[in-house]
Amino acid sequence: MSSNNRITGHYIVPPQLSDKRLDQAAAELMPEHSRSRLQSWIKSGALTVNGAVRKPRDKVMLDDVLDLDAEPEVQVTWEAEPISLDIVYEDEHLLVINKPAGLVVHPAAGHADGTLVNALLNHAPEVENLPRAGIVHRLDKDTSGIMVVARSLIAHTSLVDQLQTRTMGREYEAVVVGSLTGGATVDAPIGRHPQDRKRMAVVPSGKPAVTHYRLLERFAAHTHIQCKLESGRTHQIRVHMTHVRHPLVGDPAYGGRLRLPKGTTEELRQALAAFSRQALHARRLTLEHPETGETLSWEVPLPEDMVQLIEALRKHARELENSDF
C-alpha cells in the first residue's frame, strides 16, 4: 500500500513460502511490485525481515515478518503539460482514454514534448512514480482509439499480467486495400525488418503473433474489418495485413504507393489521397479491474476521418452497382 507518498507493507511468511529465497517470497507476497524493484528494496534495507536487513538470496522461515517502507522512485523526468485528454473512465487505479490520431504516446527523439505522457503527468501526477509513466501498452502515433493507463502499482502489475496472459481483450477496426471474401487468422512471427530497422516484418526469428480478423463491410476494392489480437507486437495489425497482401489504407510504412481501383471516381481518388494515416482504430477494450476483479469493457466510436473514408468507399460501391444496370 501507499501512505504519505511512501510505499509500505507488513507481511507474515505463510507455510507455503517457508524456506524460500527472500526475493522469491517477497514476489509472492507483493505481486504488485516487480522482482527487480523488490530486490533493490531488499539491498537498500527498505524491505526487512524481522527488523533486520537481509540479502535477496537469504531464506525466510514460517512466521518471519517482512516490513516494507520505501520511497517511490521517480521513473520519468518528462515535464507535465496541460494537454486535453478525452477520458472515457477513471478511478484511483485506472485511466482509460480515447487517443486521437497524431498524438505520440511516449517522448522520444523528435517528440520531446506534446505527448500523451506529458498530458498524463499534468492530469495524474502520481504516474511519475510508475514504470513508463503507467503506460502498459501503446498505440502508434497515427492510430486512434482506446487505451488504458495504470495510476497505481497494483494496477500496473495487474495490467502487465493481463497483457502477458492474453486476458485483456482488444478489438480494432481497420480499412484495408482489396475486397476480402471472408475473415481469417494470421499466425506469423513478427520481428525487426532485416533491411529497415524502423519497420517490422514477418520473420522466422520473430516473436509469436496472432491476429484474427473478420469482415464488417466489403466495398468495390476495399474492406472494412474488425481485428482481435492475441499478442501485442509492434505494428502487429499493419504488418500482418500487409503480409496477407491487404495493407491498411493510408499506411505510410507498410501500404506502399496509393493504389486506385478500376473505375475510381475523382471524389474517391481525393478521399483516398487525403487519408494520410493508417486506417486503424482501437475500438473496444475489456479487462479485469485490478482491485475489484470486475470485468470492465469500454468502446469508442470511429473518428470522423475514418467515418468519412468509409462513406466515400460505400458511395463509390453503390455507384458501381448502379452503373451495371
Short mmCIF file of C-alpha atoms in Angstrom, two decimals:
data_model
loop_
_atom_site.label_atom_id
_atom_site.label_comp_id
_atom_site.label_asym_id
_atom_site.label_seq_id
_atom_site.Cartn_x
_atom_site.Cartn_y
_atom_site.Cartn_z
CA MET A 1 0.00 0.00 0.00
CA SER A 2 0.99 3.63 -0.33
CA SER A 3 0.99 6.06 2.57
CA ASN A 4 2.00 9.73 2.55
CA ASN A 5 3.89 9.21 -0.70
CA ARG A 6 5.69 6.17 0.76
CA ILE A 7 5.17 2.53 -0.15
CA THR A 8 4.61 0.49 2.99
CA GLY A 9 3.59 -3.06 3.84
CA HIS A 10 3.59 -5.63 6.65
CA TYR A 11 3.62 -9.33 5.72
CA ILE A 12 3.95 -12.65 7.59
CA VAL A 13 5.53 -15.60 5.79
CA PRO A 14 2.93 -18.39 5.34
CA PRO A 15 3.74 -22.14 5.37
CA GLN A 16 3.94 -22.44 1.57
CA LEU A 17 6.70 -19.81 1.38
CA SER A 18 8.82 -21.11 4.24
CA ASP A 19 12.42 -21.94 3.19
CA LYS A 20 12.07 -19.85 0.02
CA ARG A 21 14.55 -17.16 -1.01
CA LEU A 22 13.63 -13.76 0.38
CA ASP A 23 13.22 -12.21 -3.08
CA GLN A 24 11.02 -15.12 -4.20
CA ALA A 25 8.82 -14.93 -1.10
CA ALA A 26 8.56 -11.15 -1.45
CA ALA A 27 7.47 -11.51 -5.08
CA GLU A 28 4.70 -13.91 -4.00
CA LEU A 29 3.55 -11.65 -1.15
CA MET A 30 3.79 -8.42 -3.15
CA PRO A 31 2.92 -9.23 -6.77
CA GLU A 32 2.14 -5.59 -7.48
CA HIS A 33 5.91 -4.87 -7.45
CA SER A 34 8.45 -6.11 -9.98
CA ARG A 35 11.16 -8.58 -8.92
CA SER A 36 13.92 -6.06 -9.69
CA ARG A 37 12.22 -3.38 -7.61
CA LEU A 38 11.85 -5.78 -4.66
CA GLN A 39 15.49 -6.82 -4.90
CA SER A 40 16.63 -3.19 -4.83
CA TRP A 41 14.49 -2.57 -1.74
CA ILE A 42 15.98 -5.63 -0.02
CA LYS A 43 19.53 -4.46 -0.79
CA SER A 44 18.85 -0.92 0.39
CA GLY A 45 17.20 -2.04 3.62
CA ALA A 46 13.77 -0.71 2.70
CA LEU A 47 12.44 -4.29 2.91
CA THR A 48 13.50 -6.03 6.15
CA VAL A 49 12.97 -9.45 7.75
CA ASN A 50 12.17 -9.37 11.47
CA GLY A 51 13.58 -5.85 11.52
CA ALA A 52 16.94 -6.87 10.04
CA VAL A 53 18.49 -6.21 6.65
CA ARG A 54 18.95 -9.43 4.66
CA LYS A 55 20.20 -10.45 1.23
CA PRO A 56 17.83 -11.37 -1.63
CA ARG A 57 19.04 -14.99 -1.66
CA ASP A 58 18.68 -15.49 2.13
CA LYS A 59 15.97 -17.98 3.11
CA VAL A 60 12.86 -16.96 5.02
CA MET A 61 11.07 -19.14 7.57
CA LEU A 62 7.47 -19.63 8.68
CA ASP A 63 6.07 -16.58 10.50
CA ASP A 64 9.01 -14.33 9.59
CA VAL A 65 7.83 -10.72 9.40
CA LEU A 66 8.57 -8.71 6.27
CA ASP A 67 8.24 -4.95 6.60
CA LEU A 68 8.39 -2.56 3.68
CA ASP A 69 8.95 1.17 3.95
CA ALA A 70 10.19 2.59 0.68
CA GLU A 71 10.13 5.87 -1.14
CA PRO A 72 8.72 5.65 -4.67
CA GLU A 73 11.34 6.03 -7.34
CA VAL A 74 10.60 8.75 -9.83
CA GLN A 75 10.68 6.86 -13.10
CA VAL A 76 10.45 9.76 -15.51
CA THR A 77 11.98 13.18 -15.97
CA TRP A 78 9.45 14.42 -18.50
CA GLU A 79 7.52 17.64 -17.99
CA ALA A 80 3.80 17.91 -17.29
CA GLU A 81 1.89 19.81 -19.97
CA PRO A 82 -1.76 20.98 -19.97
CA ILE A 83 -2.84 18.87 -22.95
CA SER A 84 -6.52 17.94 -23.03
CA LEU A 85 -7.44 14.27 -22.76
CA ASP A 86 -10.59 12.52 -23.94
CA ILE A 87 -11.19 10.49 -20.76
CA VAL A 88 -13.55 7.53 -21.09
CA TYR A 89 -13.17 6.25 -17.50
CA GLU A 90 -11.03 6.93 -14.46
CA ASP A 91 -10.64 5.90 -10.83
CA GLU A 92 -7.70 5.70 -8.42
CA HIS A 93 -6.19 2.75 -10.32
CA LEU A 94 -7.13 3.21 -13.97
CA LEU A 95 -7.30 5.90 -16.61
CA VAL A 96 -8.96 4.93 -19.89
CA ILE A 97 -8.61 7.41 -22.73
CA ASN A 98 -9.64 7.83 -26.35
CA LYS A 99 -6.37 8.76 -28.08
CA PRO A 100 -6.66 10.89 -31.21
CA ALA A 101 -4.61 10.15 -34.29
CA GLY A 102 -1.47 12.29 -34.36
CA LEU A 103 -0.77 12.11 -30.62
CA VAL A 104 2.57 10.46 -29.78
CA VAL A 105 2.37 8.23 -26.69
CA HIS A 106 5.94 8.48 -25.35
CA PRO A 107 8.52 11.27 -25.55
CA ALA A 108 11.35 10.25 -27.87
CA ALA A 109 13.78 11.73 -30.33
CA GLY A 110 11.87 14.29 -32.33
CA HIS A 111 8.97 14.24 -29.89
CA ALA A 112 10.34 15.54 -26.58
CA ASP A 113 7.04 17.12 -25.59
CA GLY A 114 3.41 17.32 -26.60
CA THR A 115 2.94 13.60 -25.96
CA LEU A 116 0.40 11.55 -24.07
CA VAL A 117 2.93 11.11 -21.24
CA ASN A 118 3.23 14.88 -20.85
CA ALA A 119 -0.57 15.11 -20.68
CA LEU A 120 -0.75 12.28 -18.12
CA LEU A 121 1.79 13.91 -15.83
CA ASN A 122 -0.40 17.01 -15.82
CA HIS A 123 -3.69 15.16 -15.23
CA ALA A 124 -2.42 12.42 -12.87
CA PRO A 125 0.99 13.45 -11.41
CA GLU A 126 1.23 10.18 -9.44
CA VAL A 127 2.13 8.29 -12.62
CA GLU A 128 5.66 9.72 -12.44
CA ASN A 129 6.35 7.03 -9.83
CA LEU A 130 5.36 4.20 -12.18
CA PRO A 131 7.39 2.48 -14.90
CA ARG A 132 6.90 4.27 -18.23
CA ALA A 133 4.53 6.70 -16.50
CA GLY A 134 1.88 3.98 -16.16
CA ILE A 135 1.66 3.12 -19.85
CA VAL A 136 1.46 -0.65 -20.28
CA HIS A 137 0.54 -0.81 -23.97
CA ARG A 138 0.71 1.77 -26.69
CA LEU A 139 -0.94 2.87 -29.88
CA ASP A 140 1.09 4.14 -32.81
CA LYS A 141 1.10 7.91 -33.29
CA ASP A 142 -1.39 7.76 -36.14
CA THR A 143 -3.61 5.04 -34.70
CA SER A 144 -6.66 6.35 -32.88
CA GLY A 145 -8.72 4.81 -30.13
CA ILE A 146 -8.97 3.39 -26.67
CA MET A 147 -6.08 2.62 -24.33
CA VAL A 148 -5.64 2.12 -20.60
CA VAL A 149 -3.05 3.67 -18.30
CA ALA A 150 -2.16 2.46 -14.79
CA ARG A 151 -2.41 5.01 -11.96
CA SER A 152 -1.12 2.72 -9.20
CA LEU A 153 1.50 0.00 -8.75
CA ILE A 154 -1.27 -2.53 -8.17
CA ALA A 155 -2.86 -1.60 -11.47
CA HIS A 156 0.46 -1.59 -13.32
CA THR A 157 1.31 -5.13 -12.22
CA SER A 158 -2.22 -6.39 -12.94
CA LEU A 159 -2.43 -4.84 -16.41
CA VAL A 160 1.01 -6.12 -17.42
CA ASP A 161 -0.03 -9.60 -16.27
CA GLN A 162 -3.32 -9.40 -18.21
CA LEU A 163 -1.43 -8.43 -21.34
CA GLN A 164 1.08 -11.24 -20.90
CA THR A 165 -1.59 -13.87 -20.21
CA ARG A 166 -3.72 -12.52 -23.09
CA THR A 167 -6.74 -11.98 -20.85
CA MET A 168 -7.06 -8.31 -21.85
CA GLY A 169 -9.40 -8.07 -24.81
CA ARG A 170 -8.58 -5.57 -27.55
CA GLU A 171 -10.62 -5.08 -30.70
CA TYR A 172 -9.67 -2.82 -33.60
CA GLU A 173 -11.32 -1.66 -36.79
CA ALA A 174 -9.39 -1.08 -39.99
CA VAL A 175 -9.92 -0.38 -43.66
CA VAL A 176 -7.70 -2.45 -45.94
CA VAL A 177 -6.86 -2.49 -49.62
CA GLY A 178 -8.58 -5.26 -51.55
CA SER A 179 -12.01 -6.85 -51.42
CA LEU A 180 -11.76 -9.71 -48.90
CA THR A 181 -14.08 -12.68 -49.21
CA GLY A 182 -14.03 -13.73 -45.55
CA GLY A 183 -12.34 -13.50 -42.21
CA ALA A 184 -9.26 -15.46 -41.17
CA THR A 185 -6.44 -15.75 -38.66
CA VAL A 186 -2.88 -14.61 -39.33
CA ASP A 187 -0.40 -16.59 -37.22
CA ALA A 188 3.04 -15.32 -38.20
CA PRO A 189 6.04 -14.25 -36.06
CA ILE A 190 6.99 -10.57 -36.09
CA GLY A 191 10.44 -9.06 -35.65
CA ARG A 192 12.61 -6.23 -36.96
CA HIS A 193 12.75 -5.88 -40.72
CA PRO A 194 16.13 -7.30 -41.84
CA GLN A 195 16.93 -4.25 -44.01
CA ASP A 196 14.93 -1.40 -42.46
CA ARG A 197 15.30 -1.29 -38.66
CA LYS A 198 12.50 1.27 -38.33
CA ARG A 199 9.98 -1.21 -39.67
CA MET A 200 8.72 -4.59 -38.50
CA ALA A 201 8.16 -7.65 -40.66
CA VAL A 202 7.10 -11.28 -40.59
CA VAL A 203 10.40 -13.08 -39.99
CA PRO A 204 11.16 -16.66 -38.85
CA SER A 205 13.14 -15.39 -35.87
CA GLY A 206 10.38 -13.04 -34.72
CA LYS A 207 8.14 -13.31 -31.67
CA PRO A 208 4.85 -15.23 -31.95
CA ALA A 209 1.99 -13.05 -33.15
CA VAL A 210 -1.65 -13.91 -33.84
CA THR A 211 -4.29 -11.63 -35.37
CA HIS A 212 -7.90 -12.66 -36.01
CA TYR A 213 -9.90 -10.59 -38.46
CA ARG A 214 -13.47 -10.67 -39.75
CA LEU A 215 -15.39 -8.68 -42.33
CA LEU A 216 -17.62 -5.79 -41.31
CA GLU A 217 -18.32 -4.37 -44.78
CA ARG A 218 -16.95 -5.05 -48.25
CA PHE A 219 -16.65 -2.37 -50.91
CA ALA A 220 -15.60 -2.43 -54.56
CA ALA A 221 -11.88 -2.74 -53.88
CA HIS A 222 -11.53 -2.23 -50.11
CA THR A 223 -12.80 -3.91 -46.95
CA HIS A 224 -13.77 -2.65 -43.50
CA ILE A 225 -12.61 -5.27 -40.97
CA GLN A 226 -12.52 -5.94 -37.25
CA CYS A 227 -9.30 -7.31 -35.73
CA LYS A 228 -8.71 -9.10 -32.44
CA LEU A 229 -5.22 -9.52 -31.07
CA GLU A 230 -3.85 -12.49 -29.19
CA SER A 231 -0.48 -10.76 -28.84
CA GLY A 232 0.71 -7.18 -28.84
CA ARG A 233 3.68 -6.89 -31.18
CA THR A 234 4.80 -3.55 -32.57
CA HIS A 235 2.72 -2.63 -35.66
CA GLN A 236 1.11 -6.08 -35.48
CA ILE A 237 -2.11 -5.46 -37.43
CA ARG A 238 -0.29 -3.32 -40.00
CA VAL A 239 2.39 -5.98 -40.55
CA HIS A 240 0.01 -8.94 -40.60
CA MET A 241 -2.44 -7.39 -43.05
CA THR A 242 0.43 -6.38 -45.33
CA HIS A 243 1.73 -9.96 -45.06
CA VAL A 244 -1.57 -11.30 -46.43
CA ARG A 245 -1.43 -8.63 -49.17
CA HIS A 246 -4.19 -6.44 -47.80
CA PRO A 247 -2.33 -3.44 -46.32
CA LEU A 248 -4.17 -0.75 -44.41
CA VAL A 249 -5.39 2.24 -46.37
CA GLY A 250 -3.09 5.22 -45.89
CA ASP A 251 -0.34 3.27 -44.13
CA PRO A 252 2.86 5.25 -44.87
CA ALA A 253 5.25 2.50 -43.76
CA TYR A 254 3.60 -0.68 -44.98
CA GLY A 255 1.00 0.31 -47.55
CA GLY A 256 3.20 1.24 -50.49
CA ARG A 257 2.07 3.73 -53.08
CA LEU A 258 -1.58 4.69 -53.40
CA ARG A 259 -3.44 2.07 -55.44
CA LEU A 260 -6.62 3.22 -57.14
CA PRO A 261 -9.21 0.59 -58.07
CA LYS A 262 -10.69 0.34 -61.54
CA GLY A 263 -13.45 2.84 -62.09
CA THR A 264 -12.30 5.15 -59.29
CA THR A 265 -14.16 8.44 -59.36
CA GLU A 266 -12.39 11.73 -58.78
CA GLU A 267 -14.26 12.06 -55.49
CA LEU A 268 -12.95 8.72 -54.22
CA ARG A 269 -9.45 9.42 -55.53
CA GLN A 270 -9.37 12.62 -53.49
CA ALA A 271 -10.73 10.83 -50.40
CA LEU A 272 -8.06 8.11 -50.58
CA ALA A 273 -5.25 10.56 -51.33
CA ALA A 274 -6.31 12.78 -48.42
CA PHE A 275 -6.30 9.91 -45.91
CA SER A 276 -2.67 10.19 -44.86
CA ARG A 277 -2.57 7.88 -41.84
CA GLN A 278 -3.12 4.15 -41.42
CA ALA A 279 -6.86 3.48 -41.24
CA LEU A 280 -6.71 1.81 -37.85
CA HIS A 281 -8.79 2.48 -34.73
CA ALA A 282 -8.75 0.73 -31.34
CA ARG A 283 -12.50 0.32 -30.88
CA ARG A 284 -13.02 -1.78 -27.74
CA LEU A 285 -11.09 -2.71 -24.59
CA THR A 286 -12.02 -5.35 -21.99
CA LEU A 287 -10.08 -6.03 -18.80
CA GLU A 288 -10.32 -7.15 -15.20
CA HIS A 289 -10.27 -4.34 -12.66
CA PRO A 290 -7.01 -4.67 -10.69
CA GLU A 291 -8.67 -4.10 -7.32
CA THR A 292 -12.23 -5.45 -7.58
CA GLY A 293 -11.67 -8.19 -10.18
CA GLU A 294 -14.77 -6.96 -12.03
CA THR A 295 -14.74 -7.35 -15.81
CA LEU A 296 -14.98 -3.93 -17.41
CA SER A 297 -15.42 -3.03 -21.06
CA TRP A 298 -15.37 0.24 -22.98
CA GLU A 299 -15.95 1.16 -26.60
CA VAL A 300 -15.22 4.35 -28.52
CA PRO A 301 -16.71 5.22 -31.92
CA LEU A 302 -14.76 5.58 -35.13
CA PRO A 303 -13.19 9.03 -35.56
CA GLU A 304 -14.63 11.35 -38.18
CA ASP A 305 -11.84 10.82 -40.73
CA MET A 306 -12.48 7.05 -40.84
CA VAL A 307 -16.25 7.58 -40.96
CA GLN A 308 -15.81 9.84 -43.99
CA LEU A 309 -13.43 7.38 -45.65
CA ILE A 310 -15.90 4.51 -45.23
CA GLU A 311 -18.76 6.63 -46.53
CA ALA A 312 -16.72 7.55 -49.63
CA LEU A 313 -15.98 3.86 -50.28
CA ARG A 314 -19.62 2.94 -49.70
CA LYS A 315 -20.83 5.64 -52.09
CA HIS A 316 -18.39 4.50 -54.77
CA ALA A 317 -19.52 0.86 -54.38
CA ARG A 318 -23.17 1.93 -54.79
CA GLU A 319 -22.34 3.93 -57.90
CA LEU A 320 -20.59 0.93 -59.46
CA GLU A 321 -23.56 -1.32 -58.68
CA ASN A 322 -25.99 1.14 -60.22
CA SER A 323 -23.85 1.56 -63.32
CA ASP A 324 -24.16 -2.17 -64.04
CA PHE A 325 -27.85 -1.85 -64.75
#
